[in-house]
mmCIF file of C-alpha atoms in Angstrom:
data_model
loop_
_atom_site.group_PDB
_atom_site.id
_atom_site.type_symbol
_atom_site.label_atom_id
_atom_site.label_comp_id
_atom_site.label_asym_id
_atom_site.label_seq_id
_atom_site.Cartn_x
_atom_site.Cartn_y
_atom_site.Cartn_z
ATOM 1 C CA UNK A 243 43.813 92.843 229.799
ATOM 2 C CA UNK A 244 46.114 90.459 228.327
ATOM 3 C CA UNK A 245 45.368 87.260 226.280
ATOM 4 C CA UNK A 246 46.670 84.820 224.398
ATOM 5 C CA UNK A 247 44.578 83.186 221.197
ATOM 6 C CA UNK A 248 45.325 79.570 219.968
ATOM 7 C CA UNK A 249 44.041 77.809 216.579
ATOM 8 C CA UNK A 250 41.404 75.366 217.601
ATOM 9 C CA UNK A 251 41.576 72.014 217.374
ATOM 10 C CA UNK A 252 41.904 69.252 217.298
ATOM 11 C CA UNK A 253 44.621 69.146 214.911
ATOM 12 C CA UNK A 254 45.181 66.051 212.963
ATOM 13 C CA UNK A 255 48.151 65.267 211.670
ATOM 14 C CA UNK A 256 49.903 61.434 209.463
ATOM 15 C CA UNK A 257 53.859 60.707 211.096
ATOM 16 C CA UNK A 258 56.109 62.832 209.392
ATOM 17 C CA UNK A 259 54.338 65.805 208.623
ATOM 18 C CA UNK A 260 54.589 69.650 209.074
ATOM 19 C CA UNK A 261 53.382 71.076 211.898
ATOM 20 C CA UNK A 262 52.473 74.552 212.595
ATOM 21 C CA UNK A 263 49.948 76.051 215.575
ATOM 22 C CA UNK A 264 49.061 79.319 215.906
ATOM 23 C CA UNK A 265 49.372 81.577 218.802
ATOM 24 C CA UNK A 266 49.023 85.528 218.745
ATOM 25 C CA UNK A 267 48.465 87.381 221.999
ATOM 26 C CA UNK A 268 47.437 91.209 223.218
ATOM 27 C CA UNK A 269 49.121 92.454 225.909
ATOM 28 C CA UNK A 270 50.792 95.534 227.353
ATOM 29 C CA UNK A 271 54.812 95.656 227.744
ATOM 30 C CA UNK A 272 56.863 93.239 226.603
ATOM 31 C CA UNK A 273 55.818 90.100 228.178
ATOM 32 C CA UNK A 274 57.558 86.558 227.976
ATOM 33 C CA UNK A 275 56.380 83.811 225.846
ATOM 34 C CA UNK A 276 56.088 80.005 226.441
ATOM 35 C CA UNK A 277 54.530 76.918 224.588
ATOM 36 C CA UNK A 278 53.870 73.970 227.527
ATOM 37 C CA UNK A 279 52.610 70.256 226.345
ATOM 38 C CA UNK A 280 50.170 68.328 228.164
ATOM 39 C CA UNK A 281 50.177 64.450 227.576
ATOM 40 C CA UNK A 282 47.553 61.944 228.637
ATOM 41 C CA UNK A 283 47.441 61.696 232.251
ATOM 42 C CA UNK A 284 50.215 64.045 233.264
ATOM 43 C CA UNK A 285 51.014 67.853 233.938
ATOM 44 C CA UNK A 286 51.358 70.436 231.752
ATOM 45 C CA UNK A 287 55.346 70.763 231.069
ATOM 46 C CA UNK A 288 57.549 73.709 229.777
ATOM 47 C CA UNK A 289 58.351 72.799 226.224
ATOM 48 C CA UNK A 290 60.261 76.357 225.180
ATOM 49 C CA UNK A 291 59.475 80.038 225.809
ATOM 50 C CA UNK A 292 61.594 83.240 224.499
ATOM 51 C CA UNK A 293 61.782 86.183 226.577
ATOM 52 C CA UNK A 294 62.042 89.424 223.610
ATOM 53 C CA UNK A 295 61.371 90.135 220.463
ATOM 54 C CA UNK A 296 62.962 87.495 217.644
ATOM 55 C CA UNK A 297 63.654 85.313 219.954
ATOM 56 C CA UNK A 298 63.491 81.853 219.183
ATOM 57 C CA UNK A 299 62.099 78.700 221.523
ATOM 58 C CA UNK A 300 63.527 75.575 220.393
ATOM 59 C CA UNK A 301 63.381 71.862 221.834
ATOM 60 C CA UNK A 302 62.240 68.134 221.409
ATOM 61 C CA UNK A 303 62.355 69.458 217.227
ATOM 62 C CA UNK A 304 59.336 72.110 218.256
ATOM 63 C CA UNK A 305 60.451 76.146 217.253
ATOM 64 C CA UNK A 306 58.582 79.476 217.985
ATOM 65 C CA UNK A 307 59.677 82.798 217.169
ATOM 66 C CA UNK A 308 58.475 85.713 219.110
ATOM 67 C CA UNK A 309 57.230 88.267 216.597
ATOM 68 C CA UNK A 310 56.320 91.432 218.178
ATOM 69 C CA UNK A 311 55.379 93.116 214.890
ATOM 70 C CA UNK A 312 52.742 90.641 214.580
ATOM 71 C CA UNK A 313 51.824 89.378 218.101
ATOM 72 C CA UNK A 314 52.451 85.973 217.487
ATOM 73 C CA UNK A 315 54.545 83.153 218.456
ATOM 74 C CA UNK A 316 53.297 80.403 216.422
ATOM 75 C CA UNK A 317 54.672 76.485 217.399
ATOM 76 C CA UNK A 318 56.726 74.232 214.379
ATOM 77 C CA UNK A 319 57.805 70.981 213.817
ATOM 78 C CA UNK A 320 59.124 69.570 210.448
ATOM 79 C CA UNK A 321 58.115 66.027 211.171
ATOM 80 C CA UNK A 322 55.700 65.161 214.382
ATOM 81 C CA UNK A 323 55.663 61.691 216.067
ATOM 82 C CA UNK A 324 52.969 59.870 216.825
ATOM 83 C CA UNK A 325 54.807 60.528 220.218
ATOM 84 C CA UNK A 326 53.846 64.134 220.000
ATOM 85 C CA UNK A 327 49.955 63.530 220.280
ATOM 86 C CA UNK A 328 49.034 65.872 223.138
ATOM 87 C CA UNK A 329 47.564 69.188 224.166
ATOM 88 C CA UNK A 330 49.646 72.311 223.509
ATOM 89 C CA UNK A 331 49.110 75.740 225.198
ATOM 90 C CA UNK A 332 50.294 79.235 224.604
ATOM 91 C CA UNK A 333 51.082 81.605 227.465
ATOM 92 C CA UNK A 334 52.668 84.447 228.276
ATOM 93 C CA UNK A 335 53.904 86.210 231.457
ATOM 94 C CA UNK A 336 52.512 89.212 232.744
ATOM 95 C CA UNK A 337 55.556 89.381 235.397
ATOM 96 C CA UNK A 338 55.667 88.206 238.597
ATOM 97 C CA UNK A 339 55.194 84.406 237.328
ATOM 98 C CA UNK A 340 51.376 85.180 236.444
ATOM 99 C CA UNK A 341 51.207 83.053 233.034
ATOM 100 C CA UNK A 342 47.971 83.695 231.031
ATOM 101 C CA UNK A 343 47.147 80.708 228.916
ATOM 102 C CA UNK A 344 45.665 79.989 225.497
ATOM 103 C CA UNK A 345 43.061 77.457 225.486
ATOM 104 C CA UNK A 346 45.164 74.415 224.267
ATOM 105 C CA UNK A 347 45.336 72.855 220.918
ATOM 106 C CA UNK A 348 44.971 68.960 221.146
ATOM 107 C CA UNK A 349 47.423 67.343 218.506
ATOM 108 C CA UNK A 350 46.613 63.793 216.883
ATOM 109 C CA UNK A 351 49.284 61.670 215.204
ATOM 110 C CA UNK A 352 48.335 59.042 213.720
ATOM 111 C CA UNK A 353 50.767 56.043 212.281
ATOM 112 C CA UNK B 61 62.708 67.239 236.125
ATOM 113 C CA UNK B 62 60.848 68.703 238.833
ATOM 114 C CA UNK B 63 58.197 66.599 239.900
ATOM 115 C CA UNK B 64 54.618 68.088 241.123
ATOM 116 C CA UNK B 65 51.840 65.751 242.124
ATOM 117 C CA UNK B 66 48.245 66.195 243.682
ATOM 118 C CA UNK B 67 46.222 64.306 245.450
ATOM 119 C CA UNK B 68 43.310 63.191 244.803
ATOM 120 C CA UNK B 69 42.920 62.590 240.740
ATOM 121 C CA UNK B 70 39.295 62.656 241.170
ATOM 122 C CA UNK B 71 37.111 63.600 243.573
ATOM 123 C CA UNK B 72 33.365 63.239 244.056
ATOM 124 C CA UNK B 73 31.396 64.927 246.581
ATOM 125 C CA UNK B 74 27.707 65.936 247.431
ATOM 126 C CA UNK B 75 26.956 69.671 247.835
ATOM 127 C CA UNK B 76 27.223 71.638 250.873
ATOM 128 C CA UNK B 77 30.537 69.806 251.721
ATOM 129 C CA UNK B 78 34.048 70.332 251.889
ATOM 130 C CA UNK B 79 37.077 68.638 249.671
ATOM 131 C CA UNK B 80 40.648 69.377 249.846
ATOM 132 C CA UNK B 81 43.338 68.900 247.710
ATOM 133 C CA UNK B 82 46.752 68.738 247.875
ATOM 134 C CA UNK B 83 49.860 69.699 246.066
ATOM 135 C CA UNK B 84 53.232 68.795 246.350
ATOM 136 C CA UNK B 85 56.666 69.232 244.977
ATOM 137 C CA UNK B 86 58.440 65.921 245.390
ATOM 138 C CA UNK B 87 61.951 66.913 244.764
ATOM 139 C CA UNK B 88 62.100 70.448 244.812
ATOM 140 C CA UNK B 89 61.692 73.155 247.867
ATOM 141 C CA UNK B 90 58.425 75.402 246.127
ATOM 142 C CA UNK B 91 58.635 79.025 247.589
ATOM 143 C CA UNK B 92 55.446 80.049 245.830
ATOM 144 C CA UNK B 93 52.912 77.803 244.485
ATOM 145 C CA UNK B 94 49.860 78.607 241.787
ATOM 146 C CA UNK B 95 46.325 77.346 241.444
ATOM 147 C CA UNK B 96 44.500 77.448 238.388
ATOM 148 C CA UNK B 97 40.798 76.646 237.671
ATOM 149 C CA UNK B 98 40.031 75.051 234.155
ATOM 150 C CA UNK B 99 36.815 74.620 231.972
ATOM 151 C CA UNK B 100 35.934 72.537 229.071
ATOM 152 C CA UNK B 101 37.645 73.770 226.507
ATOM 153 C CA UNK B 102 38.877 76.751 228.221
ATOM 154 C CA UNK B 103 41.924 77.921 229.151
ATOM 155 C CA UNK B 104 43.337 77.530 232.684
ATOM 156 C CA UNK B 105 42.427 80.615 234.602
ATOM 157 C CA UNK B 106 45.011 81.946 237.972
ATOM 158 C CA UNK B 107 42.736 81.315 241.340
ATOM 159 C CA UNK B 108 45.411 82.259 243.146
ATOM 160 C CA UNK B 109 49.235 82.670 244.369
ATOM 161 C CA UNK B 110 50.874 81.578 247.414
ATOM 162 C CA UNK B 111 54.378 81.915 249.091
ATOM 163 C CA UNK B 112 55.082 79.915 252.077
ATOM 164 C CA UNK B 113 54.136 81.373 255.190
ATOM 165 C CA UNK B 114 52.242 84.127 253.995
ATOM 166 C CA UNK B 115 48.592 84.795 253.049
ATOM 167 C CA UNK B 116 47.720 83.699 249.254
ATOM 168 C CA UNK B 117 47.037 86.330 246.357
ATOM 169 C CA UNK B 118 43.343 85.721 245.259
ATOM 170 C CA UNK B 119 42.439 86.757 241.661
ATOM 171 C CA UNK B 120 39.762 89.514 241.001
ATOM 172 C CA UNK B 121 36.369 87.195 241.321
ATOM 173 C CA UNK B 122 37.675 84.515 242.833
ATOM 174 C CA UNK B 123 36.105 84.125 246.734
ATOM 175 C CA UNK B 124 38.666 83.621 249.191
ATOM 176 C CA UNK B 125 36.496 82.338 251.985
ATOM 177 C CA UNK B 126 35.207 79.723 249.446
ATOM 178 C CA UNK B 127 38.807 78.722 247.823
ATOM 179 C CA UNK B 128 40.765 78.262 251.265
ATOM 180 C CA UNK B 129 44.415 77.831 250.411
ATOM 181 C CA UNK B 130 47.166 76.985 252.591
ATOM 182 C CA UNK B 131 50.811 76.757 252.051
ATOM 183 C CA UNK B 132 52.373 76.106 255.401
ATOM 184 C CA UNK B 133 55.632 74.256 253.969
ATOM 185 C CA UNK B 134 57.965 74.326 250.987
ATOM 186 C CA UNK B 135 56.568 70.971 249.591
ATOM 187 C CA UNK B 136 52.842 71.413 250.390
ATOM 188 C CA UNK B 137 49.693 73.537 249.416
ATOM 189 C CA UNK B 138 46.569 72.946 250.220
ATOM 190 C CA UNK B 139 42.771 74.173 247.971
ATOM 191 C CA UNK B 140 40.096 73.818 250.279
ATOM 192 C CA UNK B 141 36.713 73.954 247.960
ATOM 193 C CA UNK B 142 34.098 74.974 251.263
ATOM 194 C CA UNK B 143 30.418 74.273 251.148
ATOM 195 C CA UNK B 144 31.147 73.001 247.334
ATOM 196 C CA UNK B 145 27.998 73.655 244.734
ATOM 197 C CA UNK B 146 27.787 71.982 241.461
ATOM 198 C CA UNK B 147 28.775 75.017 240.104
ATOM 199 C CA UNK B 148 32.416 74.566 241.510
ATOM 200 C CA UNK B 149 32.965 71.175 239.743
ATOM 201 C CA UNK B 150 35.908 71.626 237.888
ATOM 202 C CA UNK B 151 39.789 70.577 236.921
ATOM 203 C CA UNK B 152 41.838 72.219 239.451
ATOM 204 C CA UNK B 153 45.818 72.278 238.699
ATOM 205 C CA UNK B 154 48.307 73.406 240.935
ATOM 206 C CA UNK B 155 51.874 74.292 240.029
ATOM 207 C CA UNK B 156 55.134 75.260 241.831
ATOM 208 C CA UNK B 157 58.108 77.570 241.309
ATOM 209 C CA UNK B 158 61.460 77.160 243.116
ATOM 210 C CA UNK B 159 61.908 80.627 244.188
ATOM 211 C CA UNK B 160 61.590 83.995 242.847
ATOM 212 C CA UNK B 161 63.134 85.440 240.161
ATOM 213 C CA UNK B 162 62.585 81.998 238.100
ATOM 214 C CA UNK B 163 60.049 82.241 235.445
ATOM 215 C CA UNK B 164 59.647 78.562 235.009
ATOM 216 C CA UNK B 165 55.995 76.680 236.860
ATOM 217 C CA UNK B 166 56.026 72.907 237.336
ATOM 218 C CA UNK B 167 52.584 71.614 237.180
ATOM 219 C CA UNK B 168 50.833 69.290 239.258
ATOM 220 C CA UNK B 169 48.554 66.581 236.969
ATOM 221 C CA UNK B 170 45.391 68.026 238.052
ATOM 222 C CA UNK B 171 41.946 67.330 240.182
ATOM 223 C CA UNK B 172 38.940 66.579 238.693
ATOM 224 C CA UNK B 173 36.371 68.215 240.925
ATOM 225 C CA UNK B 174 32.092 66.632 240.582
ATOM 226 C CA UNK B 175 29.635 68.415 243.129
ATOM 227 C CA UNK B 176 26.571 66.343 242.673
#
């Protein structure tokens, strides 16, 4: 069936660096993409997705590309905030709203 | 945004009895609402799928007698967790979508489920 494979974490990060988390998924078709953000305490949120191939997700300074040649649609930011500490999961859509989730990548920024 | 919320946060409850929780969109009419099951360091795994005023989807494995679900309104579902076992402690999230066709899931902040 269809999956979705994140980097482990936690990742730990200083204020103002790069950041880059991996994401590469199997699935059949041509499913839909998304990266959501959990922060302490709250709900997982929508942070970008991209429906087709080259694609690109963009907001809050966070970019993913899908790349269908290479199954992957990994998550960038030139320079994190501490306000960025948080969990991040892949996912993609198998149709009919059914997301399929990585198992999260928690983020640490520290000052 | 669109705001989800359950109720309770946490939940504590000896085996062999029953907890509920709830789900609710807060400022948005949910035509079909998602609960997922998640494990320590796992990812969050699709119990099920309801629309309002129908029957919910169960995923392959997961019991529907034992995982009642309930989604009488466009603001409110309902998880049911019957005759819980230890086994069954676990974070629950919910999430909502405002209507078909939309690809975009609002999620709830979660349950956190101990059977003792």
């Amino acid at each position: 069936g269809n999956s979705v494979t994140q980097m482990e974490g936690p990742v730990t990060l200083s204020e103002e660096a790069f950041l880059t988390i991996n994401c590469t998924y199997t699935a059949t078709g041509y499913p839909s993409l998304f990266w959501y953000v959990q922060y302490p305490g709250e709900g997982l949120q929508l942070l970008l997705k991209a429906t087709k191939a080259d694609d690109k997700g963009s907001n809050k300074g966070f970019e993913a590309t899908y790349r269908k040649e290479t199954t992957s649609f990994h998550l960038e930011k030139g320079s994190v905030q501490v306000s960025d500490s948080a969990v991040y999961f892949c996912a993609l859509s198998e149709g009919f709203q059914k997301l399929v989730f990585g198992t999260g990548t928690r983020l640490l920024v520290s000052p | 945004g669109a705001v989800v919320s359950q109720h309770p946060s946490r939940v504590i409850c000896k085996s062999g009895t029953s907890v509920k929780i709830e789900c609710r969109s807060l400022d948005f009419q949910a035509t079909t609402m998602f609960w997922y099951r998640q494990f320590p360091k796992k990812s969050l795994m699709l119990m099920a799928t309801s629309n309002e005023g129908s029957k919910a989807t169960y995923e392959q494995g997961v019991e529907k007698d034992k995982f009642l679900i309930n989604h009488a309104s466009l603001t409110l579902s309902t998880l049911t967790v019957t005759s819980a076992h230890p086994e069954d402690s676990s974070f629950y999230i919910c999430s909502a979508s405002g209507g078909r066709g939309t690809d975009t899931q609002y999620f709830g902040p979660g349950t956190r489920l101990t059977v003792l």
